[in-house]
Short mmCIF file of C-alpha atoms and ligand atoms in Angstrom, two decimals:
data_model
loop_
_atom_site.label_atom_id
_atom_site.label_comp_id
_atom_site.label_asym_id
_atom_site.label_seq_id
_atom_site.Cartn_x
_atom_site.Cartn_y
_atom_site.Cartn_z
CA UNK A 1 -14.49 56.38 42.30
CA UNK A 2 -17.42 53.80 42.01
CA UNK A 3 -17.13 51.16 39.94
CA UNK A 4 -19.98 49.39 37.74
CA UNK A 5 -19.97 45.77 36.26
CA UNK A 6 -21.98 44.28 33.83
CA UNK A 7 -21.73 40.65 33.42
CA UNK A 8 -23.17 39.60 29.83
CA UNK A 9 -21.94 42.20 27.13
CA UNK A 10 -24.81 41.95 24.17
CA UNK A 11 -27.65 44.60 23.53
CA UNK A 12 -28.53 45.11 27.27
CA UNK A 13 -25.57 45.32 28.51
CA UNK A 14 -24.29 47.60 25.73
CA UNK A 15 -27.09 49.87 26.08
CA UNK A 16 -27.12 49.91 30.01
CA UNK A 17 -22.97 50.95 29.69
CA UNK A 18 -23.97 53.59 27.20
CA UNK A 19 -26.62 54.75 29.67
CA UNK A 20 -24.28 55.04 32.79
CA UNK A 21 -22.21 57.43 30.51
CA UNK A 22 -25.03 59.44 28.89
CA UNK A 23 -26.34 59.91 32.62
CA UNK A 24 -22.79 61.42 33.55
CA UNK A 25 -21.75 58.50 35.66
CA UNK A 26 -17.61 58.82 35.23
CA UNK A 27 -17.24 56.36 37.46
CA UNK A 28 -15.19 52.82 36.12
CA UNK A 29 -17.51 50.42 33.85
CA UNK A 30 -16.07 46.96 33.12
CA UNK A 31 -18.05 44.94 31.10
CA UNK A 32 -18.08 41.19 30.92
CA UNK A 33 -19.10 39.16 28.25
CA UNK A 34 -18.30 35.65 27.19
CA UNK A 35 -18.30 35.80 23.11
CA UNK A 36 -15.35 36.74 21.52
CA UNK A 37 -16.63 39.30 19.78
CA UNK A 38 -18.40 42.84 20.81
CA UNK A 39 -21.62 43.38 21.70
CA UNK A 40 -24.03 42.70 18.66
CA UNK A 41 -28.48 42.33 18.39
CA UNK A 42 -29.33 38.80 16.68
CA UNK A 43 -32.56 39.56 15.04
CA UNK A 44 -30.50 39.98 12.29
CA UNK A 45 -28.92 36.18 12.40
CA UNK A 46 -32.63 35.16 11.51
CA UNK A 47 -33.62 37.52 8.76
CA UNK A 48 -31.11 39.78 6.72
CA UNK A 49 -27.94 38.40 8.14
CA UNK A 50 -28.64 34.95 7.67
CA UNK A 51 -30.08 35.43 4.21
CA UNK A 52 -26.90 37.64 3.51
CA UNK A 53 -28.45 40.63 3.06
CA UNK A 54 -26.99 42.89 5.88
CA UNK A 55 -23.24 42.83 6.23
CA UNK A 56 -21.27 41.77 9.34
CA UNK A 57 -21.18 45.42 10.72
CA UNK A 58 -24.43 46.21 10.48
CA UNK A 59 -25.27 43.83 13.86
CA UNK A 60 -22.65 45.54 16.40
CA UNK A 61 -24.61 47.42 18.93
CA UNK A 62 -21.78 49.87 18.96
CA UNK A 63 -18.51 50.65 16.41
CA UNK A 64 -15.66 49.10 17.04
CA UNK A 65 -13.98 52.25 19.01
CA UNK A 66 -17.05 53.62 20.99
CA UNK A 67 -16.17 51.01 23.82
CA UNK A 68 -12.37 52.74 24.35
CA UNK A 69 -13.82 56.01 23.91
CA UNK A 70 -15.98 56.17 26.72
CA UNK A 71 -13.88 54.66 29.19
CA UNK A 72 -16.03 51.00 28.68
CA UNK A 73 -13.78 48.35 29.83
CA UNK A 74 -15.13 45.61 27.15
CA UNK A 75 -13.83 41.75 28.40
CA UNK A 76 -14.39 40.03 25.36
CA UNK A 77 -14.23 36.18 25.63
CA UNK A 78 -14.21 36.74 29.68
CA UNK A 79 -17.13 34.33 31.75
CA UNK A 80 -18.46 35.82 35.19
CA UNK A 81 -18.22 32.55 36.77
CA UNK A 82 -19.08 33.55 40.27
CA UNK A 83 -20.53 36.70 42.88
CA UNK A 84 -19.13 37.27 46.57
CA UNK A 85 -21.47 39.48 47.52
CA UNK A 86 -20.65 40.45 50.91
CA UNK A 87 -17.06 41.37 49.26
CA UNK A 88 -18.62 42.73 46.22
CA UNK A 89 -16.51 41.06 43.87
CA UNK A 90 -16.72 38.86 40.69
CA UNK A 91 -14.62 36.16 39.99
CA UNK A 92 -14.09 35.24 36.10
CA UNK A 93 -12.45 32.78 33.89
CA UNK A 94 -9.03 34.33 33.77
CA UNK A 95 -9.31 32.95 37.93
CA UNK A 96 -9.11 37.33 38.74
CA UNK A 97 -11.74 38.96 40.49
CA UNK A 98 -13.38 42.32 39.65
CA UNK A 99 -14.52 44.51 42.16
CA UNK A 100 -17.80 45.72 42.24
CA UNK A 101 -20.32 48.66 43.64
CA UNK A 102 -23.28 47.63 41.80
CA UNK A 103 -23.80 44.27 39.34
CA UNK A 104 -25.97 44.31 36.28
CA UNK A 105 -26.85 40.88 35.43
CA UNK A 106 -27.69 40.86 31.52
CA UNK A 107 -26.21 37.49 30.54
CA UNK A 108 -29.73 36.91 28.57
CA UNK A 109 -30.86 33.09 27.31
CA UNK A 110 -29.18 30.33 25.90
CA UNK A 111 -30.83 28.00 23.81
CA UNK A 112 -32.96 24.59 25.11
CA UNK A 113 -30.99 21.96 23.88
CA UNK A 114 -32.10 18.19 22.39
CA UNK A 115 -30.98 15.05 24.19
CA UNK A 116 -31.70 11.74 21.67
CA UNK A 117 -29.07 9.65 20.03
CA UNK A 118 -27.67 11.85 17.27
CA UNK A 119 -28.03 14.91 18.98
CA UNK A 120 -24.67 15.41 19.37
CA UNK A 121 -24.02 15.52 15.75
CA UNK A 122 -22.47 18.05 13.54
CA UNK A 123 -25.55 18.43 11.46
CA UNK A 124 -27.57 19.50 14.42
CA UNK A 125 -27.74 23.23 14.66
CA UNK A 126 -28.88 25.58 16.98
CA UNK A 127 -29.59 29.62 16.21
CA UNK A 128 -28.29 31.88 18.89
CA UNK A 129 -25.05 33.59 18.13
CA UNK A 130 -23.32 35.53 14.85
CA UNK A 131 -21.09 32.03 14.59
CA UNK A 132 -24.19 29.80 14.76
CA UNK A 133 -26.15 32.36 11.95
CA UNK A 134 -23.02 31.81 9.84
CA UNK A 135 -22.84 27.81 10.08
CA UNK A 136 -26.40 28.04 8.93
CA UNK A 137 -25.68 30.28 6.18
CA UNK A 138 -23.07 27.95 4.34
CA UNK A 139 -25.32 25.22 4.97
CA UNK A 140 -28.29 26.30 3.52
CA UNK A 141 -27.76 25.36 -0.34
CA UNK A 142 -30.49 24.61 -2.92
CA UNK A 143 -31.65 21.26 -2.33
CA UNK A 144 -30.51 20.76 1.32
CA UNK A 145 -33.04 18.93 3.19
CA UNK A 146 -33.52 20.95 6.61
CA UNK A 147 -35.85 19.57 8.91
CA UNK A 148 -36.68 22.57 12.04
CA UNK A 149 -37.73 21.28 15.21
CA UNK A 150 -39.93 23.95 16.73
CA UNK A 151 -43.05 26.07 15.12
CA UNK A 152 -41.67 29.13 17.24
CA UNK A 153 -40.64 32.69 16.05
CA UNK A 154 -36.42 30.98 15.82
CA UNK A 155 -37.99 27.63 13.76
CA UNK A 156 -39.93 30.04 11.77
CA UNK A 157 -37.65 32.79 10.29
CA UNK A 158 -34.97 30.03 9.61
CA UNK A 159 -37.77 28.03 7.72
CA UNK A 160 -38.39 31.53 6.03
CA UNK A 161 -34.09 31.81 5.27
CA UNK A 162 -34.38 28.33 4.48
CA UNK A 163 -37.13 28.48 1.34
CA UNK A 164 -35.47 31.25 0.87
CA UNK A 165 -32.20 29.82 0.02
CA UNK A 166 -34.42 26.80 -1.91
CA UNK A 167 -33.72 24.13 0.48
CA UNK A 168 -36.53 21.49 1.21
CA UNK A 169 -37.95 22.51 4.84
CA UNK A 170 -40.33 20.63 6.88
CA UNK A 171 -40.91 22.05 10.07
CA UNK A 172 -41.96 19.65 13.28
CA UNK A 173 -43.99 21.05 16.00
CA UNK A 174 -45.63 18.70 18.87
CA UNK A 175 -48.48 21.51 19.51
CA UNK A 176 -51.57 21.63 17.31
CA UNK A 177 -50.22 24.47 15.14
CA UNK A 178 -47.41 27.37 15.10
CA UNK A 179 -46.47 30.11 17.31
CA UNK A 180 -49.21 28.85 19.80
CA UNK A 181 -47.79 29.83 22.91
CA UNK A 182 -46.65 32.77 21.24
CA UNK A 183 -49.66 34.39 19.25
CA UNK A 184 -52.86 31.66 19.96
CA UNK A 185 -53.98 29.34 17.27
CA UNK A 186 -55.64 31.95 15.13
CA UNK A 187 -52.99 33.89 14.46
CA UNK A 188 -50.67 30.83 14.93
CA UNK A 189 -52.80 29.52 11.29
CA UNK A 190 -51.83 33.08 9.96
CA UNK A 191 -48.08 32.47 9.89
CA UNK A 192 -48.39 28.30 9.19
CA UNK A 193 -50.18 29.28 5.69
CA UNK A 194 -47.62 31.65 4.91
CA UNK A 195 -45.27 29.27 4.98
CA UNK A 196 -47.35 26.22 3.38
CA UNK A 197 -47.76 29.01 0.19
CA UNK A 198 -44.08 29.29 0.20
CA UNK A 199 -43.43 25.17 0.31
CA UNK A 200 -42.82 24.49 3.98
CA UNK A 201 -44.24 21.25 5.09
CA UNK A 202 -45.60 21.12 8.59
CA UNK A 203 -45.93 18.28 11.00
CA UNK A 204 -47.97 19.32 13.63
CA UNK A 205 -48.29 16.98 16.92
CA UNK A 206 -45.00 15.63 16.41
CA UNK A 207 -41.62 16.16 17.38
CA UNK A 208 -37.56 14.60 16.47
CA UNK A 209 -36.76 11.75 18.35
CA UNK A 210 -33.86 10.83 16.65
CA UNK A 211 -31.07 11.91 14.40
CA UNK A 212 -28.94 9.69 11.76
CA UNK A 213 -26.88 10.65 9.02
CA UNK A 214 -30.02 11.84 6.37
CA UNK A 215 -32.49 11.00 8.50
CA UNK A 216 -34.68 12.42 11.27
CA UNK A 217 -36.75 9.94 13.00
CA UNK A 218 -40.17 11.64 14.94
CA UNK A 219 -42.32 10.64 17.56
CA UNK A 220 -45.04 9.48 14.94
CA UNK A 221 -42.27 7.06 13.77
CA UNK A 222 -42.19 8.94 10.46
CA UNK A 223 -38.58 9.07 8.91
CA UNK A 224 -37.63 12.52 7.20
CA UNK A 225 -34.45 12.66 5.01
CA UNK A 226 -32.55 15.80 6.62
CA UNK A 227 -29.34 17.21 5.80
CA UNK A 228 -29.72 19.11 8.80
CA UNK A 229 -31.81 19.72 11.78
CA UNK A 230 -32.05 22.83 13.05
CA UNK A 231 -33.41 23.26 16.95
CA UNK A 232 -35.43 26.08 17.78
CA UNK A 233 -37.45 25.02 20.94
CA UNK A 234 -37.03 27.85 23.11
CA UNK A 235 -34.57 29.73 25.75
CA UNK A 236 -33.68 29.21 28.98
CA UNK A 237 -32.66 32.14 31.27
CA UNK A 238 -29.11 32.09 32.03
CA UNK A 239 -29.36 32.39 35.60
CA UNK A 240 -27.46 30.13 37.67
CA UNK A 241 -24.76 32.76 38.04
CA UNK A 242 -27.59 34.74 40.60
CA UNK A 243 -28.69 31.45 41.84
CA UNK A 244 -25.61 30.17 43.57
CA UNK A 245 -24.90 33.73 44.70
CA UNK A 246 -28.01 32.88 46.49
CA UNK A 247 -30.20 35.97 45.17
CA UNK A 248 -34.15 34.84 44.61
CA UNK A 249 -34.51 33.07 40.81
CA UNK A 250 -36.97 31.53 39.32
CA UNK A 251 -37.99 31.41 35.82
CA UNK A 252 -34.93 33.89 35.65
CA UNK A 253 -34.01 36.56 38.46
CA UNK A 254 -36.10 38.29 40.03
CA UNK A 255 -36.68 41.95 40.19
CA UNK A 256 -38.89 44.57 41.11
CA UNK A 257 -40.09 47.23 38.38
CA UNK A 258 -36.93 48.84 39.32
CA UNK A 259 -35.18 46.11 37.42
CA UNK A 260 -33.29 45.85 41.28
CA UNK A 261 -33.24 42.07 42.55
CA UNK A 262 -33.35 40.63 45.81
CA UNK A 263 -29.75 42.25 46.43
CA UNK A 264 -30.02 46.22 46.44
CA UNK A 265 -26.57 46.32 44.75
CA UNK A 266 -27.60 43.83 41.97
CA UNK A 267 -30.02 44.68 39.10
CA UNK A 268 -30.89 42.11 36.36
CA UNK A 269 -32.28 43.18 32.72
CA UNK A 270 -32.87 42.02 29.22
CA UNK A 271 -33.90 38.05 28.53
CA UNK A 272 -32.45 36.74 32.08
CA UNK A 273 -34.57 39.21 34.12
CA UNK A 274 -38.14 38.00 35.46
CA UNK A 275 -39.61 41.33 36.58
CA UNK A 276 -42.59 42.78 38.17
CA UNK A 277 -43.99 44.65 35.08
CA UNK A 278 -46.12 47.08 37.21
CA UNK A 279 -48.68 47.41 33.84
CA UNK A 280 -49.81 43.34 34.20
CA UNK A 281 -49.72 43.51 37.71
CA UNK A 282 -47.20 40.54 37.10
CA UNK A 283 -43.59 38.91 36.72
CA UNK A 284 -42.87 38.60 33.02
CA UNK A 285 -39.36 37.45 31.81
CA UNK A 286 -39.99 38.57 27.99
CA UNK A 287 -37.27 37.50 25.54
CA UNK A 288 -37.76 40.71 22.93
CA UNK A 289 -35.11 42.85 21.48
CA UNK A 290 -36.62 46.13 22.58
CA UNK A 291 -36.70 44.43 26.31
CA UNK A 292 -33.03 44.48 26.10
CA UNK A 293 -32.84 47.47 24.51
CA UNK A 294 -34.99 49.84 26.78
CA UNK A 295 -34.27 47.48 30.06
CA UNK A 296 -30.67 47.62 29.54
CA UNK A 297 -30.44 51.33 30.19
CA UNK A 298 -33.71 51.53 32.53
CA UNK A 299 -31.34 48.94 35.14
CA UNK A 300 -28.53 51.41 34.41
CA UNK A 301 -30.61 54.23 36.01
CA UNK A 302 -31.58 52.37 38.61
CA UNK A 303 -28.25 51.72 39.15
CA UNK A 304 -27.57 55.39 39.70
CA UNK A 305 -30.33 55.80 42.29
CA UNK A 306 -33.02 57.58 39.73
CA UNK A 307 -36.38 56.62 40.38
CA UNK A 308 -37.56 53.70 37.62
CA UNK A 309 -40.72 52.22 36.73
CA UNK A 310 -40.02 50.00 34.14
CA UNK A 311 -43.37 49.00 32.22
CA UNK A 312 -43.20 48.91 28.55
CA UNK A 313 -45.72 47.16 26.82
CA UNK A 314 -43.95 43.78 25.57
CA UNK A 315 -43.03 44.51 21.88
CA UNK A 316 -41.81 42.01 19.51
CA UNK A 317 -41.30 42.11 15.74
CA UNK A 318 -40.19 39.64 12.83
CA UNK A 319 -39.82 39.58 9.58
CA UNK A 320 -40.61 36.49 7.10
CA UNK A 321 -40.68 36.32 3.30
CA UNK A 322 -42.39 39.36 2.71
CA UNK A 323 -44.39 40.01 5.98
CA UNK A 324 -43.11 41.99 8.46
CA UNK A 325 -44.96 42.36 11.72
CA UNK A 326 -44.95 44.26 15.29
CA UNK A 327 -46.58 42.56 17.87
CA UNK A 328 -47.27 45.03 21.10
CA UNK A 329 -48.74 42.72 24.11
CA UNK A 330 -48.53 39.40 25.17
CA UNK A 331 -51.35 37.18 23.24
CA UNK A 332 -50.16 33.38 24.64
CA UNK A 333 -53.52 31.48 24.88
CA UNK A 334 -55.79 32.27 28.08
CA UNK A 335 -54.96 36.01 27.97
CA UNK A 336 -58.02 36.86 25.72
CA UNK A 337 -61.78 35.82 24.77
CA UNK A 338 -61.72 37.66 21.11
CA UNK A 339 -59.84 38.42 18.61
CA UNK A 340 -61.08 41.37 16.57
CA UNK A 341 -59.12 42.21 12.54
CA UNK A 342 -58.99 45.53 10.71
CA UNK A 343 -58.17 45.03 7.19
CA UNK A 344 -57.57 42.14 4.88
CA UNK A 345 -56.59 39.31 6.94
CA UNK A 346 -56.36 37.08 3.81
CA UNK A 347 -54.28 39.98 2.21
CA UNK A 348 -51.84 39.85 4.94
CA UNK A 349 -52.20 43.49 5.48
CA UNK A 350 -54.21 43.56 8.52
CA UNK A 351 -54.00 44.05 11.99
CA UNK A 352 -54.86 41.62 14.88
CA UNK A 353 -56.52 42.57 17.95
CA UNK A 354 -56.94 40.21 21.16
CA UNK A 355 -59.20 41.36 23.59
CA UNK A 356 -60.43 40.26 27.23
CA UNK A 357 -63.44 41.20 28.24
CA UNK A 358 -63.94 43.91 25.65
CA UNK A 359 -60.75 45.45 26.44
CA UNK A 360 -57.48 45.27 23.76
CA UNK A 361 -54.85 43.12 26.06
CA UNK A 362 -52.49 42.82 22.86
CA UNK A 363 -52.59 43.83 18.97
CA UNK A 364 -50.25 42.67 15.66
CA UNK A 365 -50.04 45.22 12.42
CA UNK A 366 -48.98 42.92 9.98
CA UNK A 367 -47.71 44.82 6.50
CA UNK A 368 -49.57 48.06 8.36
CA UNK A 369 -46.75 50.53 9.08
CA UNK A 370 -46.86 53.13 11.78
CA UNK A 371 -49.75 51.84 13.93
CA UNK A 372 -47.83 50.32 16.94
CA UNK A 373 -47.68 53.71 19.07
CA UNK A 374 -50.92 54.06 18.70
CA UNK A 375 -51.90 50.23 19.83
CA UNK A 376 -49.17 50.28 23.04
CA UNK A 377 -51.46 53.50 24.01
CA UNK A 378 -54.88 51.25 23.41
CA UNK A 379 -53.42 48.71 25.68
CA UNK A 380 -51.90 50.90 28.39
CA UNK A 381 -55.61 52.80 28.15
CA UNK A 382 -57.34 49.29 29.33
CA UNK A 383 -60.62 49.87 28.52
CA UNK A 384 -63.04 48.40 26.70
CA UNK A 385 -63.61 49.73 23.07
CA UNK A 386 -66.45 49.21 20.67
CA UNK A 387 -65.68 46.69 18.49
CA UNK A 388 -67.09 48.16 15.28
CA UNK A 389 -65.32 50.90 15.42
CA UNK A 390 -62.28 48.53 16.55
CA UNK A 391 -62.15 47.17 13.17
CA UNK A 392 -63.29 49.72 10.98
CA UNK A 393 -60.23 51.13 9.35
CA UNK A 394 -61.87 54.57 8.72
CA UNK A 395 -61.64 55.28 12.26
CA UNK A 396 -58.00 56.34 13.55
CA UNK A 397 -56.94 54.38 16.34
CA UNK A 398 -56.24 57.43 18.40
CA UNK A 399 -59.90 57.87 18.20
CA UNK A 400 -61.26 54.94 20.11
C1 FAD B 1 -31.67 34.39 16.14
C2 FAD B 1 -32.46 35.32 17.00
C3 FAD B 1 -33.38 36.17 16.41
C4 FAD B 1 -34.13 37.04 17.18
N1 FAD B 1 -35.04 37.85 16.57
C5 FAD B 1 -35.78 38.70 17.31
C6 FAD B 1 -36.74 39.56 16.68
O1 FAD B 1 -36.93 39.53 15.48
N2 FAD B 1 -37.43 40.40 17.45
C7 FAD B 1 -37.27 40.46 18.81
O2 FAD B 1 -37.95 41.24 19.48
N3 FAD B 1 -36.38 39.65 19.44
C8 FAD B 1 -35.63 38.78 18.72
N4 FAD B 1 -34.72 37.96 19.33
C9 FAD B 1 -34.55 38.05 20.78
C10 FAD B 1 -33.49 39.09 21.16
O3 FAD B 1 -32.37 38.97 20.35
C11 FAD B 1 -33.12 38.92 22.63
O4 FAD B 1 -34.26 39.26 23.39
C12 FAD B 1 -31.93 39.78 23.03
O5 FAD B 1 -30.77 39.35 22.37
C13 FAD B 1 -31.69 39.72 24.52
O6 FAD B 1 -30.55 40.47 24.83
P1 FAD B 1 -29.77 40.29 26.19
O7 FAD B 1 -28.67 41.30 26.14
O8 FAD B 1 -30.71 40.30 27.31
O9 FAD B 1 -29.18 38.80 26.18
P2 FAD B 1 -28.36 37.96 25.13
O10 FAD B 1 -28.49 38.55 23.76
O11 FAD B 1 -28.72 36.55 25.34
O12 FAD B 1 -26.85 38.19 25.58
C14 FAD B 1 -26.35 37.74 26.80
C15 FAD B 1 -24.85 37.71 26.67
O13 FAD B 1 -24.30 37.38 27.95
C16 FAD B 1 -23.28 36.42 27.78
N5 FAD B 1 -23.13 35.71 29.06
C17 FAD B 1 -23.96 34.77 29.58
N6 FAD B 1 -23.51 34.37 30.79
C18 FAD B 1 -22.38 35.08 31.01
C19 FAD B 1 -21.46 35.11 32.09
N7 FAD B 1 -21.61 34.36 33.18
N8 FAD B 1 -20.38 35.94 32.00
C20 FAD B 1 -20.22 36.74 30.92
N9 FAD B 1 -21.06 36.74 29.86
C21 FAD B 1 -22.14 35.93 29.92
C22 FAD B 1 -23.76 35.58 26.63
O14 FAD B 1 -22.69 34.89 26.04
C23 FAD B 1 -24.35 36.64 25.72
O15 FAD B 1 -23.39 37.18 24.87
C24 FAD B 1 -33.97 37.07 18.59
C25 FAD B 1 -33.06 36.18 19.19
C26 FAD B 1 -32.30 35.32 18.41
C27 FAD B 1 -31.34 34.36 19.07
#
């Protein structure tokens, strides 16, 4: 009997177990995962978790039984700490090894971390597990003075949670504005007003140099009485596992749209995977929920020798005060010439179009509901549309 591992046990490597079962595979699933705790999704520890809003149980991927029930060997609190490949083994933390027939690497991202005297101090928080969304929770009481390092989509929704809970927030950002690698400057301005209007104070063009007790000091020199300072510059791939196990990394592993990396017996999904997304003609390592959620059980069918072309169109959505958003494409500056609105921008009920070279290369509904079907099928379409009709809201998007 053939027996799969899955090292990294969150939402795509959940979702790939659950697909090796759906697909009939009876074969013996053992899945690895460092956290002591069963596989959960962390949008949540930004938005309704961290504001208290949606209970503890709501994050689990699965319930509590489903792992027993369907023969899913969960190793909670377990590490993959190295591959043998040529004897198809693991070892982990316990010192055992785990036999293998084929690997699925999902051990995602782990946060970029500061390095500047202070950084090591308890009031320095990071935002990447249900244990980190909880420290943040307790902490955030009217009046505390957070300061955020990082104008990205983690700085932002805690900034939201923040206000939210009536702290003082003042966000720090060395680029020109927010979420510019992210969504460009124009729609970057979009999401840095919302905040201003809800009392966040931005310093753009600087970032924290230095941490004391109440104090953060910044590269402008500015000092900024913090309670806290909470670090949200960004993920790193967590693959040094496949790197010393000699399979080809960079930027994260790489696959082909198969999710299958440079070992035939090894696949790679979710945040750690860098793969050949056969739509962009590309490598793209895309840190979304719905990449772990869809590439998860796409790797698992590769696994079982089905033919897979994984090519989604990226798709990414928050949530923040009272926008919500979906974001289909990949807008980071230098990927478009134009960007195109239909509907009340000002209103925040509108939705964003970039464009290269007439042609829709990524589009935002932002408070417009049941739209981002029809925009993943405008961008798979790639060709160019008339812009009038692009952002005249009489015309249904299916009729471009
Ligand atoms: C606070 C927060 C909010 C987010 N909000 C959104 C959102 O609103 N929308 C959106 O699209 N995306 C969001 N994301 C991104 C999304 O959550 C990630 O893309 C997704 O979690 C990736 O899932 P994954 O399974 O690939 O990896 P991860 O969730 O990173 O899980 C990897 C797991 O592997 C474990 N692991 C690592 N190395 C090993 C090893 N050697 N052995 C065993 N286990 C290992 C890790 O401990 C971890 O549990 C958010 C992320 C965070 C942190």
């Amino acid at each position: 009997m053939p027996s799969y591992v899955i090292a990294g046990a969150s939402l795509a490597g959940a979702k790939a177990a659950e697909t090796l079962r759906d697909e009939g595979f009876d074969g013996g699933i053992v899945l690895i995962g460092s956290e002591s705790e069963r596989p959960y999704e962390r949008p949540p520890l930004s938005k309704g978790y961290l504001l208290g809003s949606d209970p503890r149980d709501s994050v689990y991927v699965h319930a509590a039984g489903w792992y027993a029930e369907n023969g899913v060997d969960l190793r909670e609190g377990v590490t993959v700490t190295a591959i043998d490949r040529s004897a198809r083994t693991v070892a982990i933390s316990s010192g055992a090894q785990v036999s293998y027939d084929r690997l699925l690497l999902a051990t995602g991202a782990s946060p970029r971390r500061l390095n500047f005297p202070g950084s090591d101090r308890e009031e320095v928080l990071y935002l990447r597990t249900v244990d980190d969304s909880d420290r943040l929770r307790s902490a955030f009481q009217p009046g505390t003075r957070v300061v955020v390092a990082g104008a990205g989509w983690i700085g932002l929704e805690t900034a939201a949670a923040a206000r939210t809970a009536e702290c003082a927030v003042t966000v720090l950002e060395p680029q020109s504005g927010a979420l510019t690698d992210q969504l460009g400057p124009e729609l970057g301005a979009v999401f840095a007003d919302l905040h201003r209007a809800h009392g966040v104070e931005f310093r753009f063009g600087e970032k924290a140099v230095e941490f004391r007790p109440g104090l953060v000091i910044t590269s402008g020199g500015a000092e900024i009485p913090a309670d806290l300072l909470v670090v949200g510059i960004g993920a790193a791939p967590n693959d040094d596992l496949a790197a010393r196990a000699g399979l080809e990394t960079g930027n994260g592993v790489l696959t082909d749209e198969a999710l299958r990396t440079s070992d035939p017996d090894i696949f790679a999904a979710g945040d750690v995977a860098n793969s050949f997304h056969p739509l962009l003609g590309r490598r793209v390592r895309v840190e979304h929920w719905a990449n772990a959620l869809n590439g998860g059980p796409a790797a698992a069918r590769s696994m079982l020798g089905q033919a897979v072309r994984y090519d989604p169109v990226p798709y990414f959505y928050s949530d923040q005060y009272d926008l919500g958003m979906e974001c289909a494409g990949l807008p980071s500056p230098g990927t478009y010439d134009q960007v195109l609105y239909r509907g009340d921008r000002d209103a925040l009920e509108f939705i964003a179009f970039w464009l290269s070279g007439g042609v829709v290369v990524a589009g935002m509904n932002v408070n417009v509901w049941d739209v981002s079907d029809d925009i993943q099928a405008l961008i798979r379409a790639a060709r160019p549309v008339d812009p009038a009709r692009l952002t005249n809201p009489d015309i249904p998007l299916t009729d471009l």
